[in-house]
Short mmCIF file of C-alpha atoms in Angstrom, two decimals:
data_model
loop_
_atom_site.label_atom_id
_atom_site.label_comp_id
_atom_site.label_asym_id
_atom_site.label_seq_id
_atom_site.Cartn_x
_atom_site.Cartn_y
_atom_site.Cartn_z
CA UNK A 7 163.80 107.85 106.31
CA UNK A 8 163.19 104.40 104.93
CA UNK A 9 165.71 104.21 102.11
CA UNK A 10 168.75 102.00 102.58
CA UNK A 11 171.34 104.81 102.59
CA UNK A 12 169.49 106.72 105.31
CA UNK A 13 169.13 103.58 107.40
CA UNK A 14 172.87 102.88 107.03
CA UNK A 15 173.65 106.44 108.14
CA UNK A 16 171.40 106.09 111.17
CA UNK A 17 172.94 102.74 112.11
CA UNK A 18 176.43 104.22 111.75
CA UNK A 19 175.52 107.19 113.97
CA UNK A 20 174.06 104.87 116.60
CA UNK A 21 177.27 102.85 116.67
CA UNK A 22 179.50 105.94 116.92
CA UNK A 23 177.44 107.37 119.79
CA UNK A 24 177.37 104.00 121.55
CA UNK A 25 181.17 103.71 121.28
CA UNK A 26 181.66 107.26 122.62
CA UNK A 27 179.34 106.64 125.54
CA UNK A 28 180.98 103.30 126.33
CA UNK A 29 184.48 104.80 126.14
CA UNK A 30 183.55 107.48 128.68
CA UNK A 31 181.71 105.00 130.91
CA UNK A 32 184.75 102.68 130.86
CA UNK A 33 187.16 105.54 131.61
CA UNK A 34 184.98 106.62 134.53
CA UNK A 35 184.72 103.04 135.83
CA UNK A 36 188.52 102.79 135.88
CA UNK A 37 188.37 105.73 138.29
CA UNK A 38 185.68 104.20 140.47
CA UNK A 39 182.78 106.16 138.99
CA UNK A 40 180.06 103.88 137.70
CA UNK A 41 177.58 105.06 135.08
CA UNK A 42 173.99 103.86 135.08
CA UNK A 43 173.21 101.77 131.99
CA UNK A 44 171.26 103.36 129.17
CA UNK A 45 171.66 103.96 125.48
CA UNK A 46 171.20 107.70 125.07
CA UNK A 47 173.24 110.59 123.78
CA UNK A 48 174.16 111.62 127.29
CA UNK A 49 175.11 110.20 130.63
CA UNK A 50 172.94 111.13 133.60
CA UNK A 51 175.37 110.84 136.47
CA UNK A 52 174.26 111.04 140.11
CA UNK A 53 176.56 113.40 142.03
CA UNK A 54 176.86 114.49 145.66
CA UNK A 55 176.24 118.13 144.68
CA UNK A 56 175.19 119.53 141.31
CA UNK A 57 176.54 122.98 142.15
CA UNK A 58 179.96 121.61 143.13
CA UNK A 59 180.06 119.42 140.02
CA UNK A 60 179.15 122.31 137.71
CA UNK A 61 181.77 124.65 139.21
CA UNK A 62 184.48 121.99 139.40
CA UNK A 63 184.01 120.93 135.79
CA UNK A 64 183.62 124.50 134.49
CA UNK A 65 186.97 125.35 136.09
CA UNK A 66 188.44 122.59 133.92
CA UNK A 67 186.72 123.82 130.75
CA UNK A 68 184.02 121.15 130.74
CA UNK A 69 180.41 122.20 130.36
CA UNK A 70 177.67 119.94 131.71
CA UNK A 71 174.02 120.51 132.43
CA UNK A 72 172.45 120.22 135.86
CA UNK A 73 170.00 117.34 136.06
CA UNK A 74 167.73 118.96 138.62
CA UNK A 75 166.79 121.77 136.24
CA UNK A 76 165.82 119.26 133.55
CA UNK A 77 163.34 117.71 135.95
CA UNK A 78 163.94 114.27 134.50
CA UNK A 79 165.31 112.61 137.64
CA UNK A 80 165.00 113.21 141.36
CA UNK A 81 168.15 114.06 143.28
CA UNK A 82 171.46 115.57 142.29
CA UNK A 83 172.56 114.72 138.74
CA UNK A 84 174.65 116.13 135.95
CA UNK A 85 174.10 115.51 132.27
CA UNK A 86 177.23 114.69 130.27
CA UNK A 87 176.68 114.86 126.53
CA UNK A 88 178.72 112.43 124.44
CA UNK A 89 177.56 113.74 121.06
CA UNK A 90 180.75 115.59 120.22
CA UNK A 91 183.23 114.03 122.63
CA UNK A 92 186.42 113.32 120.66
CA UNK A 93 188.45 110.24 121.52
CA UNK A 94 191.44 112.24 122.74
CA UNK A 95 189.32 113.98 125.42
CA UNK A 96 187.72 110.89 126.95
CA UNK A 97 190.45 110.34 129.55
CA UNK A 98 190.81 114.02 130.56
CA UNK A 99 187.04 114.38 130.90
CA UNK A 100 186.82 111.19 132.96
CA UNK A 101 189.63 112.41 135.21
CA UNK A 102 187.91 115.76 135.74
CA UNK A 103 184.56 114.12 136.46
CA UNK A 104 186.17 111.73 138.94
CA UNK A 105 187.38 114.77 140.94
CA UNK A 106 183.75 115.49 141.89
CA UNK A 107 183.72 112.34 144.02
CA UNK A 108 186.96 112.93 145.93
#
């Protein structure tokens, strides 16, 4: 874990994940959905109804996790993973997520 090549790989991964998260956060913001700041591998997004969000996104082929079940936060949340979100899906995912708030 301490050799230079490993540290470079870790730094590269951090940058890639940060860019993915920021791209989705920016795409959501353009649609009036604002993402709480953090630096993780997922976005915890407060929603009016977890159940509605899960069903609405599943109907569009997007899988998210309910936040309530994770017990990490109080209230209605969904967990959007950015780990494997390809660039070409950022806008379609943001558009689908924005539908939850309409």
